[in-house]
Amino acid sequence: MKVGIVGSGLVGSAAAYALALQGVAREILMIDIKHELAQAQAEDILHATPFAYPVWVRAGGYEDLAGVRVVILAAGVAQRPGETRLQLLDRNAQVFAQVVPKVLAAAPGAILLVATNPVDVMTQVAYRLSGLPPERVVGSGTILDTARFRALLAGHLRIAPQSVHAYVVGEHGDSEVLLWSCAQVGGLALEAFSQVRGRPLTPEDRARIDEAVRKAAYRIIEGKGATCYGIGAGLARLTRAILNDEKGVYTVSVFTPEMEGVTLSLPRILGAGGVEGTVHPQLDAAEQAALRQSAQIIKEAAAALGF
């Protein structure tokens, strides 16, 4: 199976590395406007494959995407000093206006997996530009925020994060909503499990975890300039779910008419055709209000771009 990645910077290369180390695909094709960058990244990652799986990693052009089932869109531009978020959005929308038609000309049957930030609006841009059904244009959304939430809860409870069932929904950004009310571990509500475990969650603990999840990207960017490994692993996991038709549930971002007609994250069933269904968790009143507010923020940003 073959996967394409458009954009060979930190996120695109981290995704390619994770795909290769996990043996998700048989072939990984890397594309970038700077072909020498794609070539260097592909060669470097290829040299890791003897320690993992027999994966062919190479650089190429859009025409080489023929037969690809998943294309990760990680192309975009960096924010300039003094540039507003909307100005950055406008420039990235212009990038996608060039990229998306080229991808679909070569691979009309591919699922588009969007990673470029701000990912919710950029997924909506890709959806509008592509003309594809919404289920085939999937943003990485809040998969990373959900992973952060689960990891921090697991650390507090001193259990494996894979045993924590908790979600972050809405915008991948400051208005994201941590769903405390429906979080579970071992079939028990989070609060009940924390008592059984002898690790109760105080209001201070909840505030600390909320802040740590919501501000994680800021801390990481301040420390090293960018986030890439977490989202790279997340993109590899989503790609595997699509290629293997797993029908797992992930908080990915898809155009959602019933939520202000915007693209945002909810738990979605992901398989070979993209998003096959949406799970609407039972939220408390505060979470419902916060999710509506998050949708409104995305709507205003998309409307300012004309999308």
mmCIF file of C-alpha atoms in Angstrom:
data_model
loop_
_atom_site.group_PDB
_atom_site.id
_atom_site.type_symbol
_atom_site.label_atom_id
_atom_site.label_comp_id
_atom_site.label_asym_id
_atom_site.label_seq_id
_atom_site.Cartn_x
_atom_site.Cartn_y
_atom_site.Cartn_z
ATOM 1 C CA MET A 1 0.000 0.000 0.000
ATOM 2 C CA LYS A 2 1.194 3.463 -0.913
ATOM 3 C CA VAL A 3 0.883 6.736 1.021
ATOM 4 C CA GLY A 4 1.664 10.224 -0.262
ATOM 5 C CA ILE A 5 2.825 13.158 1.836
ATOM 6 C CA VAL A 6 2.721 16.702 0.447
ATOM 7 C CA GLY A 7 4.969 18.932 2.519
ATOM 8 C CA SER A 8 8.292 17.597 3.781
ATOM 9 C CA GLY A 9 8.909 19.928 6.692
ATOM 10 C CA LEU A 10 8.827 18.949 10.353
ATOM 11 C CA VAL A 11 5.284 17.550 10.412
ATOM 12 C CA GLY A 12 5.443 15.821 7.032
ATOM 13 C CA SER A 13 8.782 14.203 7.784
ATOM 14 C CA ALA A 14 7.699 13.151 11.292
ATOM 15 C CA ALA A 15 4.626 11.502 9.779
ATOM 16 C CA ALA A 16 6.766 9.722 7.192
ATOM 17 C CA TYR A 17 9.160 8.531 9.895
ATOM 18 C CA ALA A 18 6.314 7.196 12.043
ATOM 19 C CA LEU A 19 4.728 5.474 9.031
ATOM 20 C CA ALA A 20 8.037 3.823 8.177
ATOM 21 C CA LEU A 21 8.904 2.688 11.706
ATOM 22 C CA GLN A 22 5.423 1.227 12.183
ATOM 23 C CA GLY A 23 5.355 -0.454 8.767
ATOM 24 C CA VAL A 24 2.001 1.148 7.988
ATOM 25 C CA ALA A 25 2.619 1.391 4.239
ATOM 26 C CA ARG A 26 4.761 -0.463 1.725
ATOM 27 C CA GLU A 27 5.701 2.759 -0.053
ATOM 28 C CA ILE A 28 5.886 6.385 1.125
ATOM 29 C CA LEU A 29 6.094 9.147 -1.469
ATOM 30 C CA MET A 30 7.259 12.571 -0.289
ATOM 31 C CA ILE A 31 6.542 15.741 -2.260
ATOM 32 C CA ASP A 32 7.643 19.289 -1.574
ATOM 33 C CA ILE A 33 7.998 22.531 -3.525
ATOM 34 C CA LYS A 34 11.653 22.216 -2.492
ATOM 35 C CA HIS A 35 12.382 18.889 -4.129
ATOM 36 C CA GLU A 36 15.822 18.711 -2.544
ATOM 37 C CA LEU A 37 14.185 18.843 0.906
ATOM 38 C CA ALA A 38 11.804 15.986 0.047
ATOM 39 C CA GLN A 39 14.730 14.030 -1.388
ATOM 40 C CA ALA A 40 16.847 14.534 1.726
ATOM 41 C CA GLN A 41 14.022 13.609 4.103
ATOM 42 C CA ALA A 42 13.128 10.515 2.096
ATOM 43 C CA GLU A 43 16.730 9.335 1.963
ATOM 44 C CA ASP A 44 17.257 9.898 5.680
ATOM 45 C CA ILE A 45 14.080 7.998 6.598
ATOM 46 C CA LEU A 46 14.882 5.216 4.136
ATOM 47 C CA HIS A 47 18.128 4.626 6.026
ATOM 48 C CA ALA A 48 16.086 3.817 9.163
ATOM 49 C CA THR A 49 14.065 1.061 7.477
ATOM 50 C CA PRO A 50 16.657 -1.729 7.994
ATOM 51 C CA PHE A 51 15.953 -1.331 11.713
ATOM 52 C CA ALA A 52 12.165 -1.514 11.268
ATOM 53 C CA TYR A 53 10.128 -2.648 8.232
ATOM 54 C CA PRO A 54 10.858 -3.039 4.502
ATOM 55 C CA VAL A 55 9.326 0.261 3.403
ATOM 56 C CA TRP A 56 10.302 2.088 0.220
ATOM 57 C CA VAL A 57 10.601 5.804 0.966
ATOM 58 C CA ARG A 58 11.233 8.151 -1.947
ATOM 59 C CA ALA A 59 10.701 11.687 -3.206
ATOM 60 C CA GLY A 60 8.730 12.430 -6.337
ATOM 61 C CA GLY A 61 6.222 14.635 -8.088
ATOM 62 C CA TYR A 62 2.449 14.826 -8.054
ATOM 63 C CA GLU A 63 2.210 12.458 -11.030
ATOM 64 C CA ASP A 64 3.762 9.751 -8.819
ATOM 65 C CA LEU A 65 0.684 9.817 -6.554
ATOM 66 C CA ALA A 66 -1.188 7.523 -8.938
ATOM 67 C CA GLY A 67 -2.681 4.643 -6.967
ATOM 68 C CA VAL A 68 -2.222 6.313 -3.571
ATOM 69 C CA ARG A 69 -5.057 5.628 -1.104
ATOM 70 C CA VAL A 70 -4.173 8.295 1.464
ATOM 71 C CA VAL A 71 -2.492 11.659 0.887
ATOM 72 C CA ILE A 72 -1.326 13.582 3.956
ATOM 73 C CA LEU A 73 -1.438 17.341 3.354
ATOM 74 C CA ALA A 74 1.251 18.930 5.512
ATOM 75 C CA ALA A 75 2.126 21.766 3.134
ATOM 76 C CA GLY A 76 1.946 25.351 4.314
ATOM 77 C CA VAL A 77 3.841 28.494 5.163
ATOM 78 C CA ALA A 78 5.205 29.740 8.462
ATOM 79 C CA GLN A 79 3.721 32.745 10.203
ATOM 80 C CA ARG A 80 5.646 35.943 9.520
ATOM 81 C CA PRO A 81 6.526 38.443 12.266
ATOM 82 C CA GLY A 82 3.561 40.763 12.737
ATOM 83 C CA GLU A 83 1.311 38.623 10.533
ATOM 84 C CA THR A 84 -2.236 38.012 11.746
ATOM 85 C CA ARG A 85 -3.833 34.574 11.935
ATOM 86 C CA LEU A 86 -6.158 35.484 9.086
ATOM 87 C CA GLN A 87 -3.260 36.591 6.915
ATOM 88 C CA LEU A 88 -1.545 33.275 7.577
ATOM 89 C CA LEU A 89 -4.792 31.480 6.770
ATOM 90 C CA ASP A 90 -5.092 33.359 3.499
ATOM 91 C CA ARG A 91 -1.575 32.412 2.432
ATOM 92 C CA ASN A 92 -2.075 28.757 3.362
ATOM 93 C CA ALA A 93 -5.385 28.730 1.493
ATOM 94 C CA GLN A 94 -3.467 29.918 -1.561
ATOM 95 C CA VAL A 95 -1.021 27.026 -1.093
ATOM 96 C CA PHE A 96 -3.900 24.555 -0.934
ATOM 97 C CA ALA A 97 -5.448 26.097 -4.072
ATOM 98 C CA GLN A 98 -2.306 24.964 -5.879
ATOM 99 C CA VAL A 99 -1.819 21.634 -4.125
ATOM 100 C CA VAL A 100 -5.290 20.057 -3.888
ATOM 101 C CA PRO A 101 -6.114 20.029 -7.648
ATOM 102 C CA LYS A 102 -2.714 18.487 -8.425
ATOM 103 C CA VAL A 103 -3.238 15.757 -5.838
ATOM 104 C CA LEU A 104 -6.690 14.845 -7.126
ATOM 105 C CA ALA A 105 -5.599 14.931 -10.770
ATOM 106 C CA ALA A 106 -3.145 12.130 -10.001
ATOM 107 C CA ALA A 107 -5.073 10.301 -7.253
ATOM 108 C CA PRO A 108 -8.801 11.019 -7.656
ATOM 109 C CA GLY A 109 -9.770 8.183 -5.306
ATOM 110 C CA ALA A 110 -7.521 9.199 -2.401
ATOM 111 C CA ILE A 111 -8.575 10.158 1.093
ATOM 112 C CA LEU A 112 -7.168 13.591 1.954
ATOM 113 C CA LEU A 113 -5.722 13.706 5.469
ATOM 114 C CA VAL A 114 -5.080 17.343 6.416
ATOM 115 C CA ALA A 115 -2.407 18.305 8.955
ATOM 116 C CA THR A 116 -1.681 21.948 8.046
ATOM 117 C CA ASN A 117 -2.621 24.422 10.767
ATOM 118 C CA PRO A 118 -5.001 25.890 11.695
ATOM 119 C CA VAL A 119 -6.200 22.430 10.814
ATOM 120 C CA ASP A 120 -9.972 22.872 11.158
ATOM 121 C CA VAL A 121 -10.176 25.802 8.766
ATOM 122 C CA MET A 122 -7.604 24.283 6.415
ATOM 123 C CA THR A 123 -9.628 21.060 6.299
ATOM 124 C CA GLN A 124 -12.675 23.114 5.352
ATOM 125 C CA VAL A 125 -10.608 24.853 2.660
ATOM 126 C CA ALA A 126 -9.475 21.474 1.289
ATOM 127 C CA TYR A 127 -13.055 20.189 1.365
ATOM 128 C CA ARG A 128 -14.373 23.174 -0.596
ATOM 129 C CA LEU A 129 -11.499 23.151 -3.093
ATOM 130 C CA SER A 130 -11.658 19.404 -3.713
ATOM 131 C CA GLY A 131 -15.365 18.980 -4.349
ATOM 132 C CA LEU A 132 -15.071 15.607 -2.605
ATOM 133 C CA PRO A 133 -17.680 14.212 -0.224
ATOM 134 C CA PRO A 134 -16.941 15.503 3.291
ATOM 135 C CA GLU A 135 -16.089 12.043 4.603
ATOM 136 C CA ARG A 136 -13.065 11.877 2.286
ATOM 137 C CA VAL A 137 -11.467 15.112 3.546
ATOM 138 C CA VAL A 138 -10.318 14.419 7.090
ATOM 139 C CA GLY A 139 -8.383 16.756 9.358
ATOM 140 C CA SER A 140 -6.126 15.494 12.118
ATOM 141 C CA GLY A 141 -8.288 17.674 14.350
ATOM 142 C CA THR A 142 -7.969 17.030 18.064
ATOM 143 C CA ILE A 143 -6.328 13.600 17.924
ATOM 144 C CA LEU A 144 -3.205 15.081 19.487
ATOM 145 C CA ASP A 145 -5.178 16.999 22.127
ATOM 146 C CA THR A 146 -7.055 13.793 22.945
ATOM 147 C CA ALA A 147 -3.744 11.947 23.264
ATOM 148 C CA ARG A 148 -2.406 14.651 25.573
ATOM 149 C CA PHE A 149 -5.552 14.478 27.712
ATOM 150 C CA ARG A 150 -5.327 10.690 28.017
ATOM 151 C CA ALA A 151 -1.592 10.758 28.753
ATOM 152 C CA LEU A 152 -1.988 13.332 31.539
ATOM 153 C CA LEU A 153 -4.948 11.531 33.077
ATOM 154 C CA ALA A 154 -2.993 8.281 32.923
ATOM 155 C CA GLY A 155 -0.054 9.937 34.622
ATOM 156 C CA HIS A 156 -2.264 11.169 37.455
ATOM 157 C CA LEU A 157 -3.989 7.800 37.833
ATOM 158 C CA ARG A 158 -0.746 5.835 37.331
ATOM 159 C CA ILE A 159 -2.153 3.591 34.634
ATOM 160 C CA ALA A 160 -1.465 3.003 30.943
ATOM 161 C CA PRO A 161 -2.852 5.781 28.701
ATOM 162 C CA GLN A 162 -4.347 3.126 26.401
ATOM 163 C CA SER A 163 -6.767 2.291 29.229
ATOM 164 C CA VAL A 164 -8.152 5.823 29.397
ATOM 165 C CA HIS A 165 -11.194 6.644 27.260
ATOM 166 C CA ALA A 166 -11.458 10.427 27.133
ATOM 167 C CA TYR A 167 -11.868 12.902 24.303
ATOM 168 C CA VAL A 168 -11.139 16.484 23.332
ATOM 169 C CA VAL A 169 -13.563 17.935 20.764
ATOM 170 C CA GLY A 170 -14.206 21.167 18.872
ATOM 171 C CA GLU A 171 -11.374 23.318 17.578
ATOM 172 C CA HIS A 172 -7.758 22.199 17.580
ATOM 173 C CA GLY A 173 -6.831 25.354 19.422
ATOM 174 C CA ASP A 174 -7.580 27.493 22.445
ATOM 175 C CA SER A 175 -11.345 26.882 22.373
ATOM 176 C CA GLU A 176 -11.072 23.079 22.409
ATOM 177 C CA VAL A 177 -13.343 21.247 24.853
ATOM 178 C CA LEU A 178 -12.089 18.558 27.222
ATOM 179 C CA LEU A 179 -14.938 16.126 27.876
ATOM 180 C CA TRP A 180 -14.568 15.400 31.571
ATOM 181 C CA SER A 181 -18.191 14.371 32.021
ATOM 182 C CA CYS A 182 -18.006 11.244 29.844
ATOM 183 C CA ALA A 183 -14.389 10.156 30.452
ATOM 184 C CA GLN A 184 -14.071 6.526 31.546
ATOM 185 C CA VAL A 185 -11.524 3.982 32.699
ATOM 186 C CA GLY A 186 -12.254 0.272 32.958
ATOM 187 C CA GLY A 187 -15.967 0.780 32.444
ATOM 188 C CA LEU A 188 -16.176 3.254 35.329
ATOM 189 C CA ALA A 189 -16.737 6.984 35.113
ATOM 190 C CA LEU A 190 -13.474 8.854 35.568
ATOM 191 C CA GLU A 191 -14.424 10.244 38.987
ATOM 192 C CA ALA A 192 -15.426 6.807 40.276
ATOM 193 C CA PHE A 193 -12.271 5.162 38.973
ATOM 194 C CA SER A 194 -10.061 7.851 40.474
ATOM 195 C CA GLN A 195 -11.605 7.137 43.901
ATOM 196 C CA VAL A 196 -11.195 3.362 43.506
ATOM 197 C CA ARG A 197 -7.608 3.883 42.423
ATOM 198 C CA GLY A 198 -6.925 6.092 45.416
ATOM 199 C CA ARG A 199 -5.972 8.974 43.132
ATOM 200 C CA PRO A 200 -8.914 11.393 43.420
ATOM 201 C CA LEU A 201 -9.135 14.285 40.963
ATOM 202 C CA THR A 202 -9.395 17.539 42.855
ATOM 203 C CA PRO A 203 -10.561 20.778 41.184
ATOM 204 C CA GLU A 204 -6.902 21.823 41.223
ATOM 205 C CA ASP A 205 -5.906 18.605 39.427
ATOM 206 C CA ARG A 206 -8.547 19.168 36.768
ATOM 207 C CA ALA A 207 -7.453 22.766 36.249
ATOM 208 C CA ARG A 208 -3.809 21.697 35.994
ATOM 209 C CA ILE A 209 -4.575 18.995 33.417
ATOM 210 C CA ASP A 210 -6.869 21.286 31.428
ATOM 211 C CA GLU A 211 -4.184 23.960 31.277
ATOM 212 C CA ALA A 212 -1.491 21.426 30.359
ATOM 213 C CA VAL A 213 -3.547 20.038 27.469
ATOM 214 C CA ARG A 214 -4.755 23.387 26.185
ATOM 215 C CA LYS A 215 -1.359 25.096 26.315
ATOM 216 C CA ALA A 216 0.870 22.148 25.351
ATOM 217 C CA ALA A 217 1.700 23.470 21.890
ATOM 218 C CA TYR A 218 2.735 26.851 23.294
ATOM 219 C CA ARG A 219 5.145 25.248 25.764
ATOM 220 C CA ILE A 220 6.672 22.949 23.173
ATOM 221 C CA ILE A 221 7.035 25.701 20.576
ATOM 222 C CA GLU A 222 8.629 27.978 23.162
ATOM 223 C CA GLY A 223 11.092 25.248 24.070
ATOM 224 C CA LYS A 224 12.062 23.918 20.633
ATOM 225 C CA GLY A 225 10.288 25.961 17.978
ATOM 226 C CA ALA A 226 7.662 23.483 16.720
ATOM 227 C CA THR A 227 5.594 20.403 17.528
ATOM 228 C CA CYS A 228 5.995 17.418 15.223
ATOM 229 C CA TYR A 229 6.491 14.019 16.868
ATOM 230 C CA GLY A 230 3.093 13.712 18.537
ATOM 231 C CA ILE A 231 1.179 14.745 15.435
ATOM 232 C CA GLY A 232 3.451 12.625 13.242
ATOM 233 C CA ALA A 233 2.530 9.538 15.267
ATOM 234 C CA GLY A 234 -1.134 10.548 15.206
ATOM 235 C CA LEU A 235 -1.139 10.896 11.410
ATOM 236 C CA ALA A 236 0.454 7.466 11.086
ATOM 237 C CA ARG A 237 -2.254 6.005 13.329
ATOM 238 C CA LEU A 238 -5.050 7.582 11.279
ATOM 239 C CA THR A 239 -3.465 6.376 8.047
ATOM 240 C CA ARG A 240 -3.301 2.829 9.369
ATOM 241 C CA ALA A 241 -6.962 2.985 10.368
ATOM 242 C CA ILE A 242 -7.904 3.999 6.814
ATOM 243 C CA LEU A 243 -5.646 1.551 4.984
ATOM 244 C CA ASN A 244 -6.753 -1.377 7.148
ATOM 245 C CA ASP A 245 -10.428 -0.347 7.256
ATOM 246 C CA GLU A 246 -10.255 -0.575 11.044
ATOM 247 C CA LYS A 247 -13.382 1.449 11.833
ATOM 248 C CA GLY A 248 -11.794 2.814 14.981
ATOM 249 C CA VAL A 249 -13.086 5.932 16.745
ATOM 250 C CA TYR A 250 -10.881 9.027 16.564
ATOM 251 C CA THR A 251 -11.464 12.729 17.195
ATOM 252 C CA VAL A 252 -10.841 13.904 13.650
ATOM 253 C CA SER A 253 -12.074 17.067 11.973
ATOM 254 C CA VAL A 254 -14.694 16.803 9.233
ATOM 255 C CA PHE A 255 -17.225 19.225 7.756
ATOM 256 C CA THR A 256 -20.242 19.001 10.084
ATOM 257 C CA PRO A 257 -23.433 20.667 8.813
ATOM 258 C CA GLU A 258 -25.267 20.279 12.122
ATOM 259 C CA MET A 259 -22.532 22.201 13.989
ATOM 260 C CA GLU A 260 -22.721 25.700 12.473
ATOM 261 C CA GLY A 261 -21.804 24.206 9.088
ATOM 262 C CA VAL A 262 -18.100 24.119 9.967
ATOM 263 C CA THR A 263 -15.290 21.617 10.152
ATOM 264 C CA LEU A 264 -14.477 20.520 13.699
ATOM 265 C CA SER A 265 -13.616 17.458 15.740
ATOM 266 C CA LEU A 266 -15.976 14.939 17.255
ATOM 267 C CA PRO A 267 -15.421 11.216 17.792
ATOM 268 C CA ARG A 268 -15.644 9.704 14.283
ATOM 269 C CA ILE A 269 -15.600 6.169 12.917
ATOM 270 C CA LEU A 270 -12.676 5.945 10.494
ATOM 271 C CA GLY A 271 -12.344 3.295 7.811
ATOM 272 C CA ALA A 272 -11.395 2.696 4.191
ATOM 273 C CA GLY A 273 -13.851 5.281 2.877
ATOM 274 C CA GLY A 274 -12.778 7.940 5.361
ATOM 275 C CA VAL A 275 -15.238 8.977 8.060
ATOM 276 C CA GLU A 276 -18.087 6.455 8.178
ATOM 277 C CA GLY A 277 -20.027 7.956 11.056
ATOM 278 C CA THR A 278 -19.981 10.394 13.955
ATOM 279 C CA VAL A 279 -20.446 9.637 17.630
ATOM 280 C CA HIS A 280 -22.179 12.404 19.562
ATOM 281 C CA PRO A 281 -21.127 12.057 23.217
ATOM 282 C CA GLN A 282 -23.506 12.955 26.016
ATOM 283 C CA LEU A 283 -22.175 16.328 27.159
ATOM 284 C CA ASP A 284 -23.108 18.325 30.198
ATOM 285 C CA ALA A 285 -24.530 21.831 29.760
ATOM 286 C CA ALA A 286 -21.165 23.587 30.140
ATOM 287 C CA GLU A 287 -19.531 21.318 27.567
ATOM 288 C CA GLN A 288 -22.383 21.842 25.118
ATOM 289 C CA ALA A 289 -22.039 25.607 25.417
ATOM 290 C CA ALA A 290 -18.264 25.432 25.035
ATOM 291 C CA LEU A 291 -18.577 23.266 21.915
ATOM 292 C CA ARG A 292 -21.021 25.731 20.332
ATOM 293 C CA GLN A 293 -18.619 28.572 21.099
ATOM 294 C CA SER A 294 -15.731 26.611 19.589
ATOM 295 C CA ALA A 295 -17.757 26.009 16.412
ATOM 296 C CA GLN A 296 -18.554 29.716 16.187
ATOM 297 C CA ILE A 297 -14.875 30.641 16.380
ATOM 298 C CA ILE A 298 -14.065 28.290 13.501
ATOM 299 C CA LYS A 299 -17.037 29.590 11.525
ATOM 300 C CA GLU A 300 -15.871 33.191 11.805
ATOM 301 C CA ALA A 301 -12.339 32.317 10.666
ATOM 302 C CA ALA A 302 -13.602 30.297 7.690
ATOM 303 C CA ALA A 303 -16.091 33.026 6.723
ATOM 304 C CA ALA A 304 -13.346 35.649 6.737
ATOM 305 C CA LEU A 305 -11.557 33.548 4.101
ATOM 306 C CA GLY A 306 -14.701 33.064 2.044
ATOM 307 C CA PHE A 307 -14.953 29.366 2.887
#
